[in-house]
Coordinates of C-alpha atoms in Angstrom, one line a residue:
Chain A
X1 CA 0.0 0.0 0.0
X2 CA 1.5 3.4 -1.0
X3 CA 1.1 6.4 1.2
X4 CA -1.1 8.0 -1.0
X5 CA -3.5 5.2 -0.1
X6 CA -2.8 5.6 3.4
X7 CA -4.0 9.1 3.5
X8 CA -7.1 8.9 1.8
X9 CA -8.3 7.6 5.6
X10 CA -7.0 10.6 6.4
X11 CA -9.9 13.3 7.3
X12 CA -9.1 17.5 6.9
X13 CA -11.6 20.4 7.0
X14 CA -9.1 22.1 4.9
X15 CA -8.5 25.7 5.5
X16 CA -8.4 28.7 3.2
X17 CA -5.0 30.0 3.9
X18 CA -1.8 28.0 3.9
X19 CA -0.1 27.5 7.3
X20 CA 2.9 26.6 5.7
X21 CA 4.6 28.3 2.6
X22 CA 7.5 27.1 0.6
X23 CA 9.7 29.6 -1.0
X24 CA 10.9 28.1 -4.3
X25 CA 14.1 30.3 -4.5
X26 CA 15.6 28.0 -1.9
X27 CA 14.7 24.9 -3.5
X28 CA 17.0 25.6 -6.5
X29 CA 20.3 25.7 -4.5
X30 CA 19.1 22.5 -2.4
X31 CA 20.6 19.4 -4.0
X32 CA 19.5 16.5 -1.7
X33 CA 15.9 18.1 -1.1
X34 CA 15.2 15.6 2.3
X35 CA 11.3 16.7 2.0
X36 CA 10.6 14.7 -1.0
X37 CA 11.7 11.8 1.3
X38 CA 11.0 13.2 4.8
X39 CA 7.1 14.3 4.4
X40 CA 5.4 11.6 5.8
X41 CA 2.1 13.1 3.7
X42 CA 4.2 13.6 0.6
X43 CA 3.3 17.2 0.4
X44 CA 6.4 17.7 -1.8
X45 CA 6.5 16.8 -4.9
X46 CA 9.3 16.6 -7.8
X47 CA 8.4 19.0 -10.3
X48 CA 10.9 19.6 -12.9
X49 CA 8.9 22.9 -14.4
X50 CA 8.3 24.4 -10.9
X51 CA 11.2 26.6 -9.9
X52 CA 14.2 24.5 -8.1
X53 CA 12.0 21.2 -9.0
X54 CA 9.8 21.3 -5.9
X55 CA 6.0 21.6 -5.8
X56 CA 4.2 21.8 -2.6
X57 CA 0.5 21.6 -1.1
X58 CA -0.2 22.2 2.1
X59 CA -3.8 20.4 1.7
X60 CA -3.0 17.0 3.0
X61 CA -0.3 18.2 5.6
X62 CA -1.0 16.2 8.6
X63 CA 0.7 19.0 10.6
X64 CA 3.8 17.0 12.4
X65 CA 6.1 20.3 11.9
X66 CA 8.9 17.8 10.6
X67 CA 9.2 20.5 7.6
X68 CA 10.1 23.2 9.6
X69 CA 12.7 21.5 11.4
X70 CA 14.6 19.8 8.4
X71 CA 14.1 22.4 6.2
X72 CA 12.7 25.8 7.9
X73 CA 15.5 25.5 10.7
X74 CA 18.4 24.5 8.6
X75 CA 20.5 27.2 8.1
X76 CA 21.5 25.9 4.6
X77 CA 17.9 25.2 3.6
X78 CA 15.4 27.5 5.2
X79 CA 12.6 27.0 2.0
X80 CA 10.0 26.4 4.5
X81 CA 7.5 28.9 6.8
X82 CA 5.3 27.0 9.2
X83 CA 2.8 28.2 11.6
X84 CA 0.1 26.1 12.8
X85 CA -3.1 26.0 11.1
X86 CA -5.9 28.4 12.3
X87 CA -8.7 27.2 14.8
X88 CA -10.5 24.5 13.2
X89 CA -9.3 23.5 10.0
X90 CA -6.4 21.1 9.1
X91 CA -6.3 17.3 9.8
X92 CA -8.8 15.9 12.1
X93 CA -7.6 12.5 13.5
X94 CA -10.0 10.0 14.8
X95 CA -7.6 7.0 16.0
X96 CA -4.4 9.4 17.8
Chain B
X1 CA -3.8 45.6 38.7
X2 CA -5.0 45.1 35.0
X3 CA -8.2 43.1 35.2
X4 CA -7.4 39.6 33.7
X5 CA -10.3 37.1 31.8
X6 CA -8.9 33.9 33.9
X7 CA -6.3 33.3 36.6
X8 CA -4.7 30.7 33.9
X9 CA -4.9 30.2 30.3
X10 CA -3.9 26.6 29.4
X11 CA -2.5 26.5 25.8
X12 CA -3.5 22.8 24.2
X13 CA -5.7 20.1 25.7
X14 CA -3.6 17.3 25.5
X15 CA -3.2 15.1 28.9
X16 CA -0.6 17.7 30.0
X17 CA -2.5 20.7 29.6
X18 CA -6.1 19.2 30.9
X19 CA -4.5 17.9 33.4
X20 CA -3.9 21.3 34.9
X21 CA -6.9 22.4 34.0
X22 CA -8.5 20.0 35.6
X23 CA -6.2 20.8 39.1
X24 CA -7.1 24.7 38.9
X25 CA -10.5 24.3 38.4
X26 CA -11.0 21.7 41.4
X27 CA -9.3 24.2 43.4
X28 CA -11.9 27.0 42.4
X29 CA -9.4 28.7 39.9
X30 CA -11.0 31.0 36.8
X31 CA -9.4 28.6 33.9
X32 CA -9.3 28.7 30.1
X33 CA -8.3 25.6 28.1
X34 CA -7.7 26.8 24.6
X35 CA -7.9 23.9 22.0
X36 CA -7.1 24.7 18.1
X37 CA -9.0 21.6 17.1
X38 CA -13.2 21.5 17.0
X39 CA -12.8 18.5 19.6
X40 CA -10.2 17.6 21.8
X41 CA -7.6 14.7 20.6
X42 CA -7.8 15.5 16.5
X43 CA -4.8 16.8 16.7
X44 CA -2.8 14.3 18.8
X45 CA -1.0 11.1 17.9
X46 CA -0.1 9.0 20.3
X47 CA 2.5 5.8 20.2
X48 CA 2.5 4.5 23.6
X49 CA 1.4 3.6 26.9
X50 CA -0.5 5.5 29.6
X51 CA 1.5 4.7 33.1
X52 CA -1.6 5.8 34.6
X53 CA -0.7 6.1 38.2
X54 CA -0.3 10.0 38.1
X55 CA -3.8 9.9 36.6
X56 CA -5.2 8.0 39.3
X57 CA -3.7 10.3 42.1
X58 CA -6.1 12.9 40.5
X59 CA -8.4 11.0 39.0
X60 CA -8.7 8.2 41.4
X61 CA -12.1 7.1 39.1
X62 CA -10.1 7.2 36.0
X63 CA -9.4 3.3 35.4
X64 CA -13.4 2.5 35.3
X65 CA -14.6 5.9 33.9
X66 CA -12.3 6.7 30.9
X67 CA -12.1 4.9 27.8
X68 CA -9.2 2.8 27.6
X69 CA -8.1 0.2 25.1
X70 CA -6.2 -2.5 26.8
X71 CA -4.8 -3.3 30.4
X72 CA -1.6 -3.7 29.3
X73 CA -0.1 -6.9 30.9
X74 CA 2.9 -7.9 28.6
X75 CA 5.8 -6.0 27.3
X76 CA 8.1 -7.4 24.5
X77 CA 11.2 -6.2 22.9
X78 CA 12.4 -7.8 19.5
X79 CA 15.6 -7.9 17.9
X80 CA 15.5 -8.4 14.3
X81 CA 18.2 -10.3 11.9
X82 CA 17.3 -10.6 8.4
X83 CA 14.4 -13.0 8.6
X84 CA 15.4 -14.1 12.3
X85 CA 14.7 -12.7 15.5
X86 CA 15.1 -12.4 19.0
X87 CA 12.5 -11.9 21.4
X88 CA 12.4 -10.8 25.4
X89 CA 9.3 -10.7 27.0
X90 CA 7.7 -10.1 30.0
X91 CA 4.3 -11.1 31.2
X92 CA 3.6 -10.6 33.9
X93 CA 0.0 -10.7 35.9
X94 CA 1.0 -8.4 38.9
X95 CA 1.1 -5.6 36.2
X96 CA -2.9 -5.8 36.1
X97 CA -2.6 -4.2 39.6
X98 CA -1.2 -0.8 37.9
X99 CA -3.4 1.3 35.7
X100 CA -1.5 0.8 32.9
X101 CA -3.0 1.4 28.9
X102 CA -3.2 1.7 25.9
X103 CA -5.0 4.6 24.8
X104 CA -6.8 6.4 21.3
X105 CA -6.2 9.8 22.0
X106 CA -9.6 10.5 20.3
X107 CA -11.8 9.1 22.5
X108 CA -9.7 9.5 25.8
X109 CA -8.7 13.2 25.4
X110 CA -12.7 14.3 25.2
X111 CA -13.4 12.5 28.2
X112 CA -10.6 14.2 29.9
X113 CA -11.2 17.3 29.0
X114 CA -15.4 16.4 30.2
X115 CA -14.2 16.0 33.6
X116 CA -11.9 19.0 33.6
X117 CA -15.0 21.0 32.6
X118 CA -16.9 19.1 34.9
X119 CA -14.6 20.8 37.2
X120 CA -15.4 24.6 36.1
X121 CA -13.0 25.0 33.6
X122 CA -13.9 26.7 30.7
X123 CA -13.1 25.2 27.1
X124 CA -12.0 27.0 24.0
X125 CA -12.1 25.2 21.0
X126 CA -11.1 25.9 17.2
X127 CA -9.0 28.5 18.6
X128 CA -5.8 28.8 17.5
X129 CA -2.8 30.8 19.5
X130 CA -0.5 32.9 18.0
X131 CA 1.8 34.9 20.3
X132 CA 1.9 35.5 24.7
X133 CA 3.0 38.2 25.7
X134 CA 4.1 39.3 29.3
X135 CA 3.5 42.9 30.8
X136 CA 4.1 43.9 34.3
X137 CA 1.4 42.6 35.8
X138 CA 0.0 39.8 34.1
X139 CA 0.3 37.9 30.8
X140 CA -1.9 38.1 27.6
X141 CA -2.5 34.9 25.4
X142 CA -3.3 36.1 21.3
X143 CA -5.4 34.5 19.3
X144 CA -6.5 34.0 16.4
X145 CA -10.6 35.1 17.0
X146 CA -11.6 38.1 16.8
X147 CA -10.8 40.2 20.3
X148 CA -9.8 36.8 21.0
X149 CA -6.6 38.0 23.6
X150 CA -7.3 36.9 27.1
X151 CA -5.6 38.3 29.5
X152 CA -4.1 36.0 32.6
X153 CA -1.9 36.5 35.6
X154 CA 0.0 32.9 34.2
X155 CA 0.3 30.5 31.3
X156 CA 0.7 27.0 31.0
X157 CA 2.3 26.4 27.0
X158 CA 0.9 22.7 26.6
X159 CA 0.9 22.7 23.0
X160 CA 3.1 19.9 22.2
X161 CA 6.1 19.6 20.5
X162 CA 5.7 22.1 17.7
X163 CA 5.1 24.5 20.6
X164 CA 4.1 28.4 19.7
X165 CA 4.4 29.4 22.8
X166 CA 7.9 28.6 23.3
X167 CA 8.6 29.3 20.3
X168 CA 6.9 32.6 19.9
X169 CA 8.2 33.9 23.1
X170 CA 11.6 32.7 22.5
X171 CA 11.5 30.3 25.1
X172 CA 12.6 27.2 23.4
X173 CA 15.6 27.6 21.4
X174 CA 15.4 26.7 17.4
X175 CA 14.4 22.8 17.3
X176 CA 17.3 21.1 14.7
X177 CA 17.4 17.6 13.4
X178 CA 19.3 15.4 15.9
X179 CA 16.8 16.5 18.7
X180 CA 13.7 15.5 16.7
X181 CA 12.5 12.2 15.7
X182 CA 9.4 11.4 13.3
X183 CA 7.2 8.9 13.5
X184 CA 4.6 7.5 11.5
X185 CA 1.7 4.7 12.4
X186 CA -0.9 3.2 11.1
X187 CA -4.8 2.1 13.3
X188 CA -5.7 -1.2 11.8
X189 CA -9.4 -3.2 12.2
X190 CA -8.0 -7.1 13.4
X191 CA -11.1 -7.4 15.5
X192 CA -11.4 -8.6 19.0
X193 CA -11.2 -12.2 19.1
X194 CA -8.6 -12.3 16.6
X195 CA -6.2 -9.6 18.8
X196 CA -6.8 -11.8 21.9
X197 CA -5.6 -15.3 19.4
X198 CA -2.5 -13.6 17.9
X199 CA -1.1 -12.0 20.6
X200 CA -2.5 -14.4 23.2
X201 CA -4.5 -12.3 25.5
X202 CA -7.3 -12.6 27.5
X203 CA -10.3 -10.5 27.3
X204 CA -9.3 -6.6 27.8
X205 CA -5.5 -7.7 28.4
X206 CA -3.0 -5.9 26.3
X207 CA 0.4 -6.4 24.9
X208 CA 3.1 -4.1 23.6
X209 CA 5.9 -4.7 21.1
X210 CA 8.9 -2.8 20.4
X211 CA 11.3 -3.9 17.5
X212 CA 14.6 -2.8 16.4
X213 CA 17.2 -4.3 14.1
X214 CA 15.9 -3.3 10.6
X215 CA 17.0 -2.3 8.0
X216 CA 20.5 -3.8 9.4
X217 CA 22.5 -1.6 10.8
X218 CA 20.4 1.8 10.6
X219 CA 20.3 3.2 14.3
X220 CA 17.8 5.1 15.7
X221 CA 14.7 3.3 13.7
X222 CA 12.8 1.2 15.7
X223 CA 9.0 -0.5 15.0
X224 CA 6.1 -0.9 17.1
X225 CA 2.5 -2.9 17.6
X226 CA 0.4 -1.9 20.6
X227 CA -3.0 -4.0 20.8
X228 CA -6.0 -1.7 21.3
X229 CA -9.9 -3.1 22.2
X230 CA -10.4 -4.0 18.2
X231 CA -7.9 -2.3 16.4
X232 CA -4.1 -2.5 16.8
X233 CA -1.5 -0.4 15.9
X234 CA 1.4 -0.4 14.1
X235 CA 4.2 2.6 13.4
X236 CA 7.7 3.5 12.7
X237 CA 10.1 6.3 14.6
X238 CA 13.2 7.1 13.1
X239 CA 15.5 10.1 14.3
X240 CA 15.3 12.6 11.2
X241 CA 19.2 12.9 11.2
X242 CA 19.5 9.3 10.4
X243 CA 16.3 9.6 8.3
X244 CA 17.9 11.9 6.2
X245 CA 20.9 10.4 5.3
X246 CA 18.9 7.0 5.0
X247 CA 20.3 5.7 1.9
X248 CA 23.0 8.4 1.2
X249 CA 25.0 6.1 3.9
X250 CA 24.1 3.1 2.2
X251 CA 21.5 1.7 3.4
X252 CA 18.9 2.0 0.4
X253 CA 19.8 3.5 -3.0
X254 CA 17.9 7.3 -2.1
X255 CA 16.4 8.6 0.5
X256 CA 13.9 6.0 2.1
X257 CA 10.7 7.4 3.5
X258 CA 9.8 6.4 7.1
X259 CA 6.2 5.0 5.4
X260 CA 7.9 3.2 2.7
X261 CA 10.5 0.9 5.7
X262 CA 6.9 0.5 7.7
X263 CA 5.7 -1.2 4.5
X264 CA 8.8 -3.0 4.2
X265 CA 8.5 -4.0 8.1
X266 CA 4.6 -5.0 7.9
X267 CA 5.8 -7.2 5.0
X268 CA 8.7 -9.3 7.5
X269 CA 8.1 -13.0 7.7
X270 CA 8.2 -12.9 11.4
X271 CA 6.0 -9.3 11.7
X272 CA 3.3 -10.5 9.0
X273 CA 1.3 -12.7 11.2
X274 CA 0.4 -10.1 13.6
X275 CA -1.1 -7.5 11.6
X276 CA -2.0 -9.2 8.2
X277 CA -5.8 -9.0 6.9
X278 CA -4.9 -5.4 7.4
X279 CA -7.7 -2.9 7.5
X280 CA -6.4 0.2 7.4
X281 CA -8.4 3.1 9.8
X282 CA -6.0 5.3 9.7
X283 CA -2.6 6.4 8.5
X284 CA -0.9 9.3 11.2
X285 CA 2.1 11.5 11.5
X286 CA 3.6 13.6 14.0
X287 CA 7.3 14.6 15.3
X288 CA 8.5 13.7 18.9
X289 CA 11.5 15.4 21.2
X290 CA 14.5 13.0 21.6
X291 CA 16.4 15.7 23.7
X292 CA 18.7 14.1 26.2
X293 CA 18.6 15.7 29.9
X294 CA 21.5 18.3 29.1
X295 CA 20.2 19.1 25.7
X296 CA 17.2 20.3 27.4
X297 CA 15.9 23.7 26.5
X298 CA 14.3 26.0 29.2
X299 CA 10.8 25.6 30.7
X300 CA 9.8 29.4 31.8
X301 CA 9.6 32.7 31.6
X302 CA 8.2 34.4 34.3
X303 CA 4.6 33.9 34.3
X304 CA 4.9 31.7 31.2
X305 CA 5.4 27.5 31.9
X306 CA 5.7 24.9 29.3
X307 CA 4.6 21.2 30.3
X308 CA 4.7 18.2 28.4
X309 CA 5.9 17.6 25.0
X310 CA 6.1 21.5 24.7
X311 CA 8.9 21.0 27.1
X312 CA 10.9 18.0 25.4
X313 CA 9.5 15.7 28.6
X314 CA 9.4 12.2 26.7
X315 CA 11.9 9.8 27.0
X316 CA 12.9 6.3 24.9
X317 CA 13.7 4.2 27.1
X318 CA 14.7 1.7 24.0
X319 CA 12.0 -1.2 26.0
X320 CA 9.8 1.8 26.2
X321 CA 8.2 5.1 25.4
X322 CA 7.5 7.3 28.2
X323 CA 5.6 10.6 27.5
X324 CA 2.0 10.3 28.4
X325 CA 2.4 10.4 32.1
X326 CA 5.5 13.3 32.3
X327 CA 2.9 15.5 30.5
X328 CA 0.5 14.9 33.7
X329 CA 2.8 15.2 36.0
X330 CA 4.2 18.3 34.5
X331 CA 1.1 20.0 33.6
X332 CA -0.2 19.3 37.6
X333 CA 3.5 20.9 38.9
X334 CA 2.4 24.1 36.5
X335 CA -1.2 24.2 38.4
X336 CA 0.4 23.7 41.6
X337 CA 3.3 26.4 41.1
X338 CA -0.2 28.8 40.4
X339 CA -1.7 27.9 43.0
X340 CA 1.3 28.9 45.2
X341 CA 1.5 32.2 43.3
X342 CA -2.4 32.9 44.3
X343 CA -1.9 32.1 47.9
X344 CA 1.0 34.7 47.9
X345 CA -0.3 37.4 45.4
X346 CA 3.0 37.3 43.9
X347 CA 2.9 35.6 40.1
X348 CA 6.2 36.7 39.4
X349 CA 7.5 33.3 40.2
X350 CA 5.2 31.1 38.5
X351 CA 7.4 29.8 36.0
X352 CA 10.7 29.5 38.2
X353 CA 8.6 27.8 41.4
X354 CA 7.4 25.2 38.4
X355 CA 10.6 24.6 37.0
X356 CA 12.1 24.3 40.5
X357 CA 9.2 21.4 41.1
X358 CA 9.8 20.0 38.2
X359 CA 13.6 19.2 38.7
X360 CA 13.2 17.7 41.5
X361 CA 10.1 15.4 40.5
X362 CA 10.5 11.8 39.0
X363 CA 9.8 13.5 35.3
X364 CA 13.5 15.3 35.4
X365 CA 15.0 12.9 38.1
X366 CA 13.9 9.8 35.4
X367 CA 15.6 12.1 32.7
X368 CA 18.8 12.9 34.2
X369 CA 19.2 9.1 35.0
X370 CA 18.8 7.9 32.2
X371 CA 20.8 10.9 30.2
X372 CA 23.2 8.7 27.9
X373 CA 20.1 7.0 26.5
X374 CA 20.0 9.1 23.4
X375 CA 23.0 8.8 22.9
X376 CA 23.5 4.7 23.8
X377 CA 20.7 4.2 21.2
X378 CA 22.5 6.2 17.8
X379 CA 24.9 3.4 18.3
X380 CA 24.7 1.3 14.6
X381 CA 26.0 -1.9 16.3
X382 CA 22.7 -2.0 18.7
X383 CA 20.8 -2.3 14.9
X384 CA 23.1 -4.5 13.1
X385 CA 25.9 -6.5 15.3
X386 CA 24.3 -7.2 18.5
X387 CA 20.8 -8.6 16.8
X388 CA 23.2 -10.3 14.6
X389 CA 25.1 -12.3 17.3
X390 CA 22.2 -13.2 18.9
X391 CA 20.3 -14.8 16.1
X392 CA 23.4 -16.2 15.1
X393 CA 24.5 -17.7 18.7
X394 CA 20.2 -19.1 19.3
X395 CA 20.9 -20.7 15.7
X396 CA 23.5 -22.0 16.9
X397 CA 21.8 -23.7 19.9
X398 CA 18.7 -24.4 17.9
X399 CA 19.8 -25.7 14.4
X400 CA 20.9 -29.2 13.5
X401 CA 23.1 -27.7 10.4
X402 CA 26.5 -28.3 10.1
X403 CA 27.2 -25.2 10.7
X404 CA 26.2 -25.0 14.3
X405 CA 29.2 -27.4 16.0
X406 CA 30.3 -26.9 19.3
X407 CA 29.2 -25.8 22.5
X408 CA 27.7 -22.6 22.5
X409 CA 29.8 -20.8 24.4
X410 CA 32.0 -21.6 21.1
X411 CA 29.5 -20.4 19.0
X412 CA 28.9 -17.7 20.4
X413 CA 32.2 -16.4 20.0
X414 CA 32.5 -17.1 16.4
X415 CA 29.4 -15.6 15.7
X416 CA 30.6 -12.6 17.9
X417 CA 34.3 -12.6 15.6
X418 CA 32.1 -12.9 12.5
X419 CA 30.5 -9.5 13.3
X420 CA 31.8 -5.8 13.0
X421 CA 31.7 -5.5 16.5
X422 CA 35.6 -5.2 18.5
X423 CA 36.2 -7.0 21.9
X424 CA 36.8 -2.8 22.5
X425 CA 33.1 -2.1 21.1
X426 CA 31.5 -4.5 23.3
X427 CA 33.0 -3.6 26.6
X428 CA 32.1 -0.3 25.4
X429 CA 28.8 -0.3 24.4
X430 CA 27.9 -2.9 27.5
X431 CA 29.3 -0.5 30.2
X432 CA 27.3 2.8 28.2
X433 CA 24.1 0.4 28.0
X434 CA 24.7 -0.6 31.8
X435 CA 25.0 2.9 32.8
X436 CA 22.7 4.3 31.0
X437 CA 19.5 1.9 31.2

């Protein structure tokens, strides 16, 4: 079973706004980009026409901040702004 | 004196952070539980076991009111070795005298957060925080609504390991990679009676496993399978330093997503059994502190407290998670340093009186001995040698092949000379694991 599959028993009530941005300038000097491989929702995706190859959607973030610290808080990456998502939208787990 | 809404705003209504709700409004306190999810527990994961005797000192009702999954009666740990393993476990029936769980977070967290408004306090849902701030005289808690700031002589930051309150008021330092591990799980329909057959339980008795060992060699990646009433589940945690480099170092030919090594784990020859005629419920992430007692960060700011995960309180033990019950205990230390503060009219030293507690309760005392755990368990050879000599040495005792001549003693060493472990390593590694577990 591919993660896709796994989050489609995923529930969101999806907000509006993005709680977390990604900031494509940074993406073209990042060579390893880790979020294609560290999202657990695979939020990243490799584009090759989107501007340093990374596409992101915030949609089916299921808001475990692991972004921010690989990428937001590495001094050598820093692609990523994360807040938290605003009250009542975002993933709703049933099962935590 | 600036008027203030409530004596305490609690920021998140985990276990930590109803927990001291609950305390302050027992003890007649004016206290705000604010909650950025509609209902309590949609945003929290859990991976673990509830050592539920904190909850029972304040809850003394909780073990036949709250819903709980299983009575958790067995513990196992599991070495694995290509498609052999090694197993320890402890059953034991004396445990059924401690009210310890498993718990879904979903159901557990709205009953908790029932009582604690049983109690008086008052519950803020779908409100999301954004900054504190602390004036002279009392603190004020920003959020997102509309003339949504409630002002409050203290504040309890309870809002888990992503926390804005630390991080907004500078409290906790910048979170980086080797502090941070990332787990992923999955809830899976078994069914009742076929839990109780594969794991060999009896009615609402539970089990826990905890497996290491694959893929060879990788440290910090471990496995585990806690039994709940119908559903079980299954995860993988994996400190994002070694994720990241997963496979750069050799271990896979790119970067290997945590999800992608649970599939390969489900998939294991002696893991299949367990979970197969999988149903998925379903699929969760969420990040968890691996700090180490002196990698701590701090814990206050004057009128400003973080408890729980907010604070880094979790601990592998490498048998065992703890988490759920620091988070209690610290969140009740916060309601207790408050209600201190009232009794004086002085609030100034909410947060250091806390902190103070704190250190000197079982939470940090529990930390601090067990301080070069973190460290004991990014050792590769506890993944890849040590399960290795073991399988090898049992094969050895076990197998009629050829192979396996001599007494095992003999064996044992050959199987130990085979390995990339050093006669240096394993004095090593045994004194760090004896000191440290």
């Amino acid at each position: 079973m591919g993660v896709q599959d796994s989050l489609e028993t995923v529930q969101w009530d999806v907000s509006e706004a993005a709680h977390i941005t990604v900031d494509n300038d940074y993406c073209v000097t990042c060579e390893d980009k880790p979020c294609l491989h560290l999202c657990p929702a695979e939020c990243f995706d490799y584009q090759a026409d989107q501007k340093g190859g990374i596409y992101f959607a915030y949609e089916p973030c299921v808001e475990c901040g692991a972004c921010m610290v690989f990428c937001g808080n590495d001094p050598e990456k820093g692609a990523v702004s994360w807040s938290k998502s605003e009250g009542g939208k975002g993933v709703e787990f049933d099962f935590g | 004196m600036t008027a203030v809404d409530f004596d305490v705003v609690v920021v998140g209504a985990g276990r930590a952070g109803t927990a001291a709700a609950y305390k302050l409004a027992a003890e007649d306190f004016d206290v705000a539980l604010v909650e950025r999810a509609k209902q309590p527990g949609m945003k929290n994961v859990t991976g673990g076991v509830l050592y539920g005797q904190i909850l029972a000192d304040l809850v003394p009702e909780f073990p036949e009111e709250a819903p709980l999954e299983r009575h958790v009666v067995e513990h196992n740990i599991k070495l694995l070795h290509g498609d052999a393993e090694v197993s320890i476990g402890y059953r034991d029936m004396d445990l059924l005298e401690e009210p310890n769980y498993t718990l879904m977070l979903g159901k557990f967290d709205r009953w908790f957060v029932d009582r604690a408004v049983d109690e008086g306090a008052v519950f803020v849902p779908e409100t999301t925080v954004r900054d504190v701030t602390q004036a002279r005289d009392h603190a004020v808690v920003h959020t997102d609504r509309e003339n949504g700031d409630l002002a409050c002589h203290a504040v309890i930051g309870a809002d888990g390991v992503n926390t804005t309150v630390g991080r907004a008021t500078g409290i906790q330092r910048t979170m980086r990679n080797p502090d941070m591990a990332l787990s992923v799980k999955k809830v899976i329909d078994v069914g009742r009676d076929t839990i109780n057959e594969r794991f060999n339980l009896d009615s609402d008795e539970g089990a826990a496993y905890i497996y290491t060992g694959f893929p060879e060699g990788a440290p910090t990646i471990g496995y585990f399978i806690y039994t709940y009433d119908e559903y079980i589940s299954v995860g993988a945690v994996g400190g994002l330093e070694v994720l990241r480099w997963l496979g750069d170092e050799g271990y896979a030919e790119s970067g290997t997503p945590l999800y992608s090594l649970l599939e390969e784990f489900v998939e294991l020859d002696t893991v299949r059994p367990y979970v197969q005629g999988e149903s998925l419920q379903e699929y969760q992430g969420i990040l968890l502190p691996e700090l180490s007692y002196e990698s701590l960060p701090d814990r206050y700011d004057r009128r400003i407290a973080l408890v729980g995960d907010a604070a880094g309180l979790v601990l592998n033990k490498g048998y065992t998670f703890r988490g759920l019950d620091y988070g209690i205990k610290s969140g009740l230390l916060a309601a207790e340093s408050a209600i201190a503060c009232d009794r004086e009219g002085n609030w100034e030293a909410f947060g250091r009186r806390y902190d103070q507690w704190l250190e000197n309760s079982y939470v940090l005392q529990d930390m601090k001995q067990h301080r070069h755990l973190p460290e004991f368990l990014k050792n590769e050879r506890m993944y890849g040698a040590y399960p290795g000599i073991a399988t090898e040495t049992l094969r050895g005792m076990y197998s009629a092949g050829s192979d396996a001549q001599g007494l095992t003693w003999k064996q044992a060493y050959r199987a130990f000379r085979n390995s990339d472990a050093g006669f240096l390593d394993l004095l090593k590694d045994g004194y760090r694991g004896l000191r440290s577990l």
